[in-house]
CSV table of C-alpha atoms and ligand atoms in Angstrom, one decimal:
chain,number,residue,atom,x,y,z
A,293,MET,CA,-117.0,-98.3,11.7
A,294,THR,CA,-116.2,-94.6,12.1
A,295,GLN,CA,-113.8,-93.3,14.7
A,296,ARG,CA,-115.4,-92.1,17.9
A,297,PRO,CA,-115.1,-88.4,18.3
A,298,ASN,CA,-112.7,-87.1,20.9
A,299,THR,CA,-114.0,-87.0,24.4
A,300,PRO,CA,-115.0,-83.5,25.6
A,301,VAL,CA,-113.1,-81.0,27.7
A,302,LEU,CA,-114.1,-81.7,31.4
A,303,ASP,CA,-115.6,-78.9,33.5
A,304,THR,CA,-114.0,-80.4,36.6
A,305,PRO,CA,-110.6,-82.2,36.4
A,306,VAL,CA,-110.5,-85.8,37.5
A,307,PHE,CA,-107.3,-85.2,39.5
A,308,ASN,CA,-106.0,-82.1,41.3
A,309,LYS,CA,-102.4,-83.0,40.7
A,310,LEU,CA,-101.2,-85.7,38.2
A,311,ALA,CA,-97.6,-86.7,38.3
A,312,LEU,CA,-96.0,-88.4,35.3
A,313,ILE,CA,-92.8,-90.3,35.9
A,314,GLY,CA,-91.3,-90.7,32.4
A,315,ILE,CA,-92.2,-88.3,29.6
A,316,GLY,CA,-91.7,-90.3,26.4
A,317,LEU,CA,-94.3,-91.3,23.8
A,318,ILE,CA,-96.8,-92.5,26.4
A,319,GLY,CA,-96.1,-90.0,29.2
A,320,SER,CA,-96.2,-87.0,26.8
A,321,SER,CA,-99.4,-88.3,25.1
A,322,ILE,CA,-101.0,-88.5,28.6
A,323,ALA,CA,-99.7,-84.9,29.4
A,324,ARG,CA,-101.1,-83.6,26.1
A,325,VAL,CA,-104.6,-85.1,26.5
A,326,THR,CA,-104.7,-84.1,30.2
A,327,ARG,CA,-104.0,-80.5,29.3
A,328,ALA,CA,-106.3,-80.4,26.3
A,329,ARG,CA,-109.3,-82.0,28.0
A,330,ASN,CA,-108.7,-80.5,31.5
A,331,LEU,CA,-108.2,-83.8,33.2
A,332,ALA,CA,-105.9,-82.5,36.0
A,333,GLY,CA,-105.4,-79.2,37.7
A,334,HIS,CA,-101.6,-79.5,37.8
A,335,ILE,CA,-99.3,-81.8,35.7
A,336,ALA,CA,-96.0,-82.5,37.3
A,337,ILE,CA,-93.4,-84.1,35.1
A,338,SER,CA,-90.3,-86.1,36.1
A,339,SER,CA,-87.8,-87.7,33.9
A,340,ARG,CA,-84.4,-89.3,34.4
A,341,ARG,CA,-82.3,-87.2,32.0
A,342,ALA,CA,-82.1,-83.4,32.1
A,343,GLU,CA,-82.3,-83.2,28.2
A,344,THR,CA,-85.7,-85.0,28.2
A,345,LEU,CA,-87.0,-82.8,31.0
A,346,GLN,CA,-85.8,-79.7,29.2
A,347,ARG,CA,-87.5,-80.8,26.0
A,348,ALA,CA,-90.8,-81.5,27.9
A,349,GLU,CA,-90.6,-78.0,29.2
A,350,GLU,CA,-89.9,-76.5,25.8
A,351,LEU,CA,-93.0,-78.3,24.6
A,352,GLN,CA,-94.9,-77.0,27.6
A,353,LEU,CA,-96.2,-80.4,28.4
A,354,GLY,CA,-96.7,-79.8,32.2
A,355,ASP,CA,-96.9,-77.2,35.0
A,356,SER,CA,-93.7,-78.3,36.9
A,357,TYR,CA,-90.6,-80.3,36.0
A,358,SER,CA,-88.1,-82.0,38.1
A,359,GLN,CA,-85.5,-84.8,37.8
A,360,GLU,CA,-86.3,-85.6,41.5
A,361,VAL,CA,-89.4,-87.9,41.6
A,362,ALA,CA,-90.0,-86.7,45.1
A,363,ASP,CA,-90.9,-83.2,43.9
A,364,ALA,CA,-93.2,-84.6,41.2
A,365,VAL,CA,-95.2,-87.0,43.4
A,366,LYS,CA,-95.5,-84.7,46.4
A,367,ASP,CA,-99.2,-84.0,47.0
A,368,ALA,CA,-100.1,-85.8,43.7
A,369,ASP,CA,-103.5,-87.6,43.9
A,370,CYS,CA,-102.5,-89.7,40.9
A,371,VAL,CA,-99.0,-90.9,39.9
A,372,ILE,CA,-98.6,-92.6,36.5
A,373,VAL,CA,-95.3,-94.4,35.9
A,374,CYS,CA,-94.4,-94.3,32.2
A,375,VAL,CA,-90.9,-95.8,32.1
A,376,PRO,CA,-89.7,-99.1,30.4
A,377,VAL,CA,-91.0,-102.1,32.4
A,378,GLY,CA,-87.5,-103.1,33.5
A,379,ALA,CA,-87.3,-99.8,35.4
A,380,SER,CA,-90.5,-100.4,37.4
A,381,GLU,CA,-88.9,-101.6,40.6
A,382,GLU,CA,-86.3,-98.8,40.9
A,383,THR,CA,-89.1,-96.3,40.2
A,384,ALA,CA,-91.4,-97.7,42.8
A,385,LYS,CA,-88.6,-97.6,45.4
A,386,ALA,CA,-87.9,-94.0,44.5
A,387,ILE,CA,-91.5,-92.7,44.7
A,388,ALA,CA,-92.7,-94.8,47.6
A,389,PRO,CA,-91.5,-92.5,50.5
A,390,HIS,CA,-93.0,-89.4,49.0
A,391,LEU,CA,-96.5,-90.6,48.0
A,392,LYS,CA,-99.5,-88.8,49.4
A,393,PRO,CA,-101.8,-91.2,51.5
A,394,GLY,CA,-104.8,-92.2,49.4
A,395,ALA,CA,-103.0,-91.4,46.1
A,396,ILE,CA,-103.6,-93.6,43.1
A,397,VAL,CA,-100.4,-95.1,41.7
A,398,SER,CA,-100.6,-96.6,38.2
A,399,ASP,CA,-98.4,-97.4,35.2
A,400,VAL,CA,-98.7,-98.0,31.5
A,401,GLY,CA,-96.3,-101.0,31.1
A,402,SER,CA,-96.9,-103.4,28.2
A,403,VAL,CA,-96.4,-106.3,30.7
A,404,LYS,CA,-98.4,-106.6,33.8
A,405,ARG,CA,-97.4,-109.5,36.1
A,406,SER,CA,-93.7,-108.5,36.2
A,407,VAL,CA,-94.6,-104.8,36.8
A,408,ILE,CA,-96.9,-105.8,39.7
A,409,ASP,CA,-94.1,-108.1,41.2
A,410,GLN,CA,-91.6,-105.3,40.9
A,411,MET,CA,-93.7,-102.4,42.3
A,412,GLN,CA,-96.2,-103.8,44.8
A,413,PRO,CA,-93.7,-104.8,47.5
A,414,HIS,CA,-92.3,-101.3,47.7
A,415,LEU,CA,-95.5,-99.2,47.7
A,416,PRO,CA,-97.1,-98.2,51.1
A,417,SER,CA,-100.4,-99.8,52.0
A,418,ASN,CA,-102.1,-96.4,52.2
A,419,VAL,CA,-102.0,-95.8,48.4
A,420,HIS,CA,-104.1,-97.4,45.7
A,421,PHE,CA,-101.9,-99.3,43.2
A,422,ILE,CA,-103.9,-100.0,40.0
A,423,PRO,CA,-101.8,-101.3,37.1
A,424,ALA,CA,-102.9,-100.2,33.6
A,425,HIS,CA,-101.9,-100.7,30.0
A,426,PRO,CA,-103.1,-98.4,27.2
A,427,VAL,CA,-102.9,-100.6,24.1
A,428,ALA,CA,-101.9,-97.7,21.8
A,429,GLY,CA,-98.6,-96.6,20.5
A,430,THR,CA,-96.3,-95.9,17.5
A,431,GLU,CA,-92.7,-96.8,16.8
A,432,LYS,CA,-91.6,-93.4,17.9
A,433,SER,CA,-90.2,-92.5,21.3
A,434,GLY,CA,-89.5,-89.4,23.4
A,435,PRO,CA,-91.5,-86.4,24.4
A,436,ASP,CA,-91.8,-85.1,20.8
A,437,ALA,CA,-93.5,-88.4,19.7
A,438,GLY,CA,-96.7,-88.0,21.8
A,439,PHE,CA,-100.0,-86.6,20.6
A,440,GLU,CA,-103.3,-85.8,22.2
A,441,THR,CA,-105.4,-88.3,20.3
A,442,LEU,CA,-103.2,-91.4,20.8
A,443,PHE,CA,-105.7,-93.1,23.1
A,444,ASP,CA,-108.9,-92.2,21.2
A,445,ASN,CA,-110.9,-95.4,20.6
A,446,ARG,CA,-108.0,-97.6,21.8
A,447,TRP,CA,-108.3,-100.0,24.7
A,448,CYS,CA,-106.9,-99.4,28.1
A,449,ILE,CA,-106.7,-102.5,30.1
A,450,LEU,CA,-106.7,-102.3,33.9
A,451,THR,CA,-105.4,-105.3,35.9
A,452,PRO,CA,-106.6,-104.4,39.5
A,453,LEU,CA,-105.3,-106.4,42.4
A,454,PRO,CA,-107.7,-108.3,44.8
A,455,GLY,CA,-109.3,-105.8,47.2
A,456,THR,CA,-108.7,-102.7,45.0
A,457,ASP,CA,-110.7,-99.8,46.3
A,458,ALA,CA,-113.8,-99.3,44.1
A,459,ASP,CA,-113.7,-95.5,44.2
A,460,ALA,CA,-110.1,-95.4,43.1
A,461,LEU,CA,-110.7,-97.8,40.3
A,462,ASP,CA,-113.7,-95.8,39.2
A,463,ARG,CA,-111.6,-92.6,39.2
A,464,LEU,CA,-108.8,-94.0,37.2
A,465,SER,CA,-111.3,-95.5,34.7
A,466,ARG,CA,-112.9,-92.0,34.4
A,467,PHE,CA,-109.5,-90.6,33.7
A,468,TRP,CA,-108.7,-93.0,30.9
A,469,THR,CA,-112.2,-92.8,29.4
A,470,ALA,CA,-111.7,-89.0,29.3
A,471,CYS,CA,-108.4,-89.7,27.5
A,472,GLY,CA,-110.6,-91.3,24.8
A,473,ALA,CA,-109.9,-94.9,25.7
A,474,ASN,CA,-112.3,-97.9,25.9
A,475,MET,CA,-111.9,-99.7,29.3
A,476,GLU,CA,-111.3,-103.4,29.9
A,477,THR,CA,-110.4,-105.2,33.1
A,478,MET,CA,-108.2,-108.3,33.0
A,479,GLU,CA,-106.4,-110.7,35.3
A,480,PRO,CA,-102.6,-109.8,34.9
A,481,ASP,CA,-101.4,-113.2,33.7
A,482,HIS,CA,-104.2,-113.3,31.1
A,483,HIS,CA,-103.2,-109.8,30.0
A,484,ASP,CA,-99.7,-111.0,29.4
A,485,LEU,CA,-100.8,-114.0,27.3
A,486,VAL,CA,-103.2,-111.9,25.2
A,487,LEU,CA,-100.6,-109.3,24.5
A,488,ALA,CA,-97.9,-111.9,23.8
A,489,ILE,CA,-99.9,-113.0,20.7
A,490,THR,CA,-101.4,-109.6,19.7
A,491,SER,CA,-98.4,-107.4,20.2
A,492,HIS,CA,-95.2,-109.0,21.5
A,493,LEU,CA,-94.9,-111.9,19.0
A,494,PRO,CA,-95.7,-109.6,16.0
A,495,HIS,CA,-92.8,-107.3,17.1
A,496,LEU,CA,-90.5,-110.2,17.4
A,497,ILE,CA,-91.4,-111.6,14.0
A,498,ALA,CA,-90.8,-108.1,12.5
A,499,TYR,CA,-87.4,-107.7,14.2
A,500,ASN,CA,-86.5,-111.2,13.0
A,501,ILE,CA,-87.6,-110.8,9.3
A,502,VAL,CA,-85.9,-107.4,9.0
A,503,GLY,CA,-82.7,-108.9,10.6
A,504,THR,CA,-82.9,-111.8,8.2
A,505,ALA,CA,-83.3,-109.6,5.1
A,506,ASN,CA,-80.3,-107.6,6.3
A,507,ASP,CA,-78.2,-110.7,6.6
A,508,LEU,CA,-79.0,-112.2,3.1
A,509,GLU,CA,-76.0,-112.5,0.9
A,510,THR,CA,-77.8,-113.3,-2.4
A,511,VAL,CA,-80.1,-110.2,-2.3
A,512,THR,CA,-78.4,-106.8,-1.9
A,513,GLU,CA,-79.5,-104.2,0.6
A,514,SER,CA,-80.4,-101.7,-2.1
A,515,GLU,CA,-82.7,-104.4,-3.7
A,516,VAL,CA,-84.4,-104.9,-0.3
A,517,MET,CA,-85.1,-101.1,0.0
A,518,LYS,CA,-86.1,-100.7,-3.7
A,519,TYR,CA,-88.7,-103.5,-3.6
A,520,SER,CA,-89.8,-103.1,0.0
A,521,ALA,CA,-93.4,-102.1,-1.1
A,522,GLY,CA,-93.9,-105.8,-1.8
A,523,GLY,CA,-94.6,-106.3,2.0
A,524,PHE,CA,-91.2,-105.9,3.7
A,525,ARG,CA,-91.7,-102.2,4.6
A,526,ASP,CA,-94.8,-103.0,6.7
A,527,PHE,CA,-92.6,-105.1,9.0
A,528,THR,CA,-90.0,-102.3,9.2
A,529,ARG,CA,-92.4,-100.0,11.0
A,530,LEU,CA,-92.7,-102.5,13.9
A,531,ALA,CA,-89.0,-103.3,13.7
A,532,ALA,CA,-88.2,-99.6,14.2
A,533,SER,CA,-89.8,-99.7,17.7
A,534,ASP,CA,-87.8,-98.7,20.7
A,535,PRO,CA,-85.0,-101.2,21.5
A,536,THR,CA,-85.1,-100.6,25.3
A,537,MET,CA,-88.8,-101.0,25.6
A,538,TRP,CA,-88.9,-104.2,23.5
A,539,ARG,CA,-85.8,-105.7,25.2
A,540,ASP,CA,-87.7,-105.2,28.5
A,541,VAL,CA,-91.0,-106.6,27.2
A,542,CYS,CA,-89.1,-109.8,26.1
A,543,LEU,CA,-87.3,-110.2,29.4
A,544,HIS,CA,-90.4,-109.5,31.5
A,545,ASN,CA,-93.0,-111.5,29.6
A,546,LYS,CA,-90.7,-114.5,29.0
A,547,ASP,CA,-93.0,-117.4,29.7
A,548,ALA,CA,-96.0,-116.2,27.6
A,549,LEU,CA,-93.7,-115.1,24.8
A,550,LEU,CA,-91.9,-118.5,24.7
A,551,GLU,CA,-95.2,-120.3,24.6
A,552,MET,CA,-96.4,-118.2,21.7
A,553,LEU,CA,-93.1,-118.6,19.9
A,554,ALA,CA,-93.4,-122.4,20.2
A,555,ARG,CA,-96.9,-122.3,18.7
A,556,PHE,CA,-95.7,-120.0,16.0
A,557,SER,CA,-92.8,-122.2,15.1
A,558,GLU,CA,-95.1,-125.2,14.8
A,559,ASP,CA,-97.5,-123.4,12.5
A,560,LEU,CA,-94.6,-122.1,10.4
A,561,SER,CA,-93.4,-125.7,10.0
A,562,ALA,CA,-96.9,-126.7,8.8
A,563,LEU,CA,-96.8,-123.9,6.3
A,564,GLN,CA,-93.4,-125.0,5.1
A,565,ARG,CA,-94.7,-128.5,4.6
A,566,ALA,CA,-97.7,-127.3,2.7
A,567,ILE,CA,-95.5,-125.4,0.3
A,568,ARG,CA,-93.0,-128.3,-0.1
A,569,TRP,CA,-95.8,-130.7,-1.0
A,570,SER,CA,-97.7,-128.1,-3.1
A,571,LYS,CA,-100.8,-128.3,-0.9
A,572,GLY,CA,-102.5,-125.3,-2.6
A,573,ASP,CA,-105.9,-125.9,-1.0
A,574,GLU,CA,-104.3,-125.7,2.5
A,575,LEU,CA,-102.6,-122.5,1.7
A,576,PHE,CA,-105.7,-121.0,0.1
A,577,ASP,CA,-107.8,-121.9,3.1
A,578,LEU,CA,-105.4,-120.4,5.6
A,579,PHE,CA,-105.0,-117.2,3.5
A,580,THR,CA,-108.8,-116.9,3.2
A,581,HIS,CA,-109.2,-117.3,6.9
A,582,THR,CA,-106.6,-114.7,7.8
A,583,ARG,CA,-108.0,-112.2,5.3
A,584,GLY,CA,-111.3,-112.4,7.3
A,585,ILE,CA,-109.4,-111.6,10.5
A,586,ARG,CA,-108.2,-108.3,9.0
A,587,SER,CA,-111.7,-107.4,8.0
A,588,ALA,CA,-112.8,-108.1,11.6
A,589,ILE,CA,-110.1,-105.7,12.9
A,590,ILE,CA,-111.3,-103.0,10.5
A,591,ASP,CA,-114.9,-103.6,11.5
A,592,ALA,CA,-113.8,-103.2,15.2
A,593,GLY,CA,-112.4,-99.7,14.4
A,594,GLN,CA,-108.8,-100.7,15.2
A,595,GLU,CA,-107.5,-100.1,11.7
A,596,VAL,CA,-108.5,-98.2,8.6
A,597,ASP,CA,-109.2,-99.9,5.2
A,598,LEU,CA,-106.6,-98.0,3.2
A,599,PRO,CA,-103.8,-99.5,1.1
A,600,ASP,CA,-101.2,-97.4,2.8
A,601,PHE,CA,-102.7,-98.0,6.3
A,602,GLY,CA,-103.7,-94.3,6.3
A,603,ARG,CA,-100.2,-93.1,6.4
A,604,GLN,CA,-99.9,-89.6,4.9
A,605,ALA,CA,-96.8,-89.0,3.0
A,606,GLY,CA,-94.5,-86.4,4.5
A,607,LEU,CA,-96.1,-86.5,7.9
A,608,ASN,CA,-94.0,-87.4,10.9
A,609,SER,CA,-95.9,-90.5,12.1
A,610,GLY,CA,-95.4,-89.5,15.7
A,611,GLN,CA,-97.5,-86.4,15.0
A,612,GLN,CA,-100.1,-88.2,12.8
A,613,LYS,CA,-103.6,-87.5,13.7
A,614,SER,CA,-105.1,-90.2,11.4
A,615,ASP,CA,-106.5,-93.3,13.0
A,616,SER,CA,-103.9,-95.7,11.6
A,617,GLY,CA,-101.0,-93.5,12.5
A,618,LYS,CA,-101.6,-94.9,16.0
A,619,ALA,CA,-100.5,-98.4,14.9
A,620,SER,CA,-100.9,-100.1,18.2
A,621,GLU,CA,-97.9,-101.4,20.0
B,112,NAP,P1,-90.1,-93.7,25.6
B,112,NAP,O1,-90.7,-92.8,24.7
B,112,NAP,O2,-88.8,-94.4,25.3
B,112,NAP,O3,-89.9,-92.9,27.0
B,112,NAP,C1,-89.3,-93.6,28.1
B,112,NAP,C2,-89.3,-92.7,29.4
B,112,NAP,O4,-88.8,-93.5,30.5
B,112,NAP,C3,-88.4,-91.5,29.3
B,112,NAP,O5,-88.9,-90.4,30.0
B,112,NAP,C4,-87.1,-92.0,29.9
B,112,NAP,O6,-86.4,-91.0,30.5
B,112,NAP,C5,-87.6,-92.9,30.9
B,112,NAP,N1,-86.7,-94.0,31.2
B,112,NAP,C6,-86.0,-94.8,30.4
B,112,NAP,N2,-85.2,-95.7,31.0
B,112,NAP,C7,-85.4,-95.4,32.3
B,112,NAP,C8,-84.8,-96.0,33.5
B,112,NAP,N3,-84.0,-97.0,33.5
B,112,NAP,N4,-85.2,-95.4,34.7
B,112,NAP,C9,-86.1,-94.4,34.8
B,112,NAP,N5,-86.6,-93.8,33.7
B,112,NAP,C10,-86.3,-94.3,32.5
B,112,NAP,O7,-91.1,-94.9,26.1
B,112,NAP,P2,-92.6,-95.1,25.9
B,112,NAP,O8,-92.9,-95.6,24.5
B,112,NAP,O9,-93.4,-93.9,26.3
B,112,NAP,O10,-92.9,-96.3,26.8
B,112,NAP,C11,-93.1,-96.1,28.2
B,112,NAP,C12,-93.9,-97.3,28.8
B,112,NAP,O11,-95.1,-97.4,28.1
B,112,NAP,C13,-93.2,-98.7,28.7
B,112,NAP,O12,-93.3,-99.4,29.9
B,112,NAP,C14,-93.9,-99.4,27.5
B,112,NAP,O13,-94.0,-100.8,27.8
B,112,NAP,C15,-95.3,-98.8,27.7
B,112,NAP,N6,-96.1,-98.7,26.4
B,112,NAP,C16,-95.5,-98.3,25.3
B,112,NAP,C17,-96.2,-98.3,24.1
B,112,NAP,C18,-95.5,-97.9,22.8
B,112,NAP,O14,-96.1,-98.3,21.7
B,112,NAP,N7,-94.4,-97.3,22.8
B,112,NAP,C19,-97.6,-98.6,24.1
B,112,NAP,C20,-98.2,-98.9,25.4
B,112,NAP,C21,-97.4,-98.9,26.5
B,112,NAP,P3,-85.1,-90.2,29.9
B,112,NAP,O15,-85.5,-89.9,28.5
B,112,NAP,O16,-85.1,-89.0,30.8
B,112,NAP,O17,-84.0,-91.1,30.1
């Protein structure tokens, strides 16, 4: 399946003023696509640290910059919170008194139930809170890591709360569609379960295997590096992901992740047994089945069929424009 072309530049922006709270990989990608495709008349950026804000300004990601969230959200008709999920509550408390009545408040967090529980109690009833999760990312962080096409042909999952205003939902969906995303709606707990197996568990496995290799006494570190093309290096990309983000994902999707880890451990024990008792047919059947799953992912346009996953040597992966450079979170 070929990659869908970028969505066009809009004649009329979706929002008059978009406020981005947090300007790392995801926030800066939203800023870039918003600017490139005319999705908002004004982009206001807020970040916690002066250095991050200064870098965002050097990169000309927005129209105004402030460490004070109050300045950014003032008069914004859409506010997107792009901070680690563990900072959702303090961010909601900080923005709440300054929100324009009727504004859309959304987020991009990789976990949905916890973010809702953290933010909803603090937001005024006259704004539209619509949680969202663009399922796209790389292992890079910070304002330099973002790129315009990050969301092209990736899924953006909305987890609207009961009674969500249909017009606000439609407007936020139009925004994400114009960012290039395909839209899906899910119940928050189901989202957390689906992402636990498709994203959170794979990252944990990667962190674990890279940690194990590092701890081995019988194989030297230089041997691990030298022969990493045997498979190990593919785990290292995931294991290089932002520690703050993934600590927060683990702590805030605890139940679903523990359930998936238990299933994973059981299946790993079965695999161990099959190897111990030389059950070649069992191994062969499993490996044949899993190979089919990869083909299905390629057919769904969520990966490219290249031996190096489409990585181009010498390119900073945060800047990659190739499809697979956007290795989903
Ligand atoms: P990032 O590149 O590390 O940027 C994080 C941003 O949040 C920075 O602006 C940072 O500000 C700010 N921040 C960090 N800790 C904070 C705190 N305690 N309070 C307030 N602000 C804080 O992160 P990212 O990859 O864009 O991730 C942002 C969100 O997107 C997370 O919720 C993550 O779950 C979600 N997400 C990530 C991916 C991915 O693959 N990375 C994909 C989809 C969704 P300073 O630099 O000024 O400190």
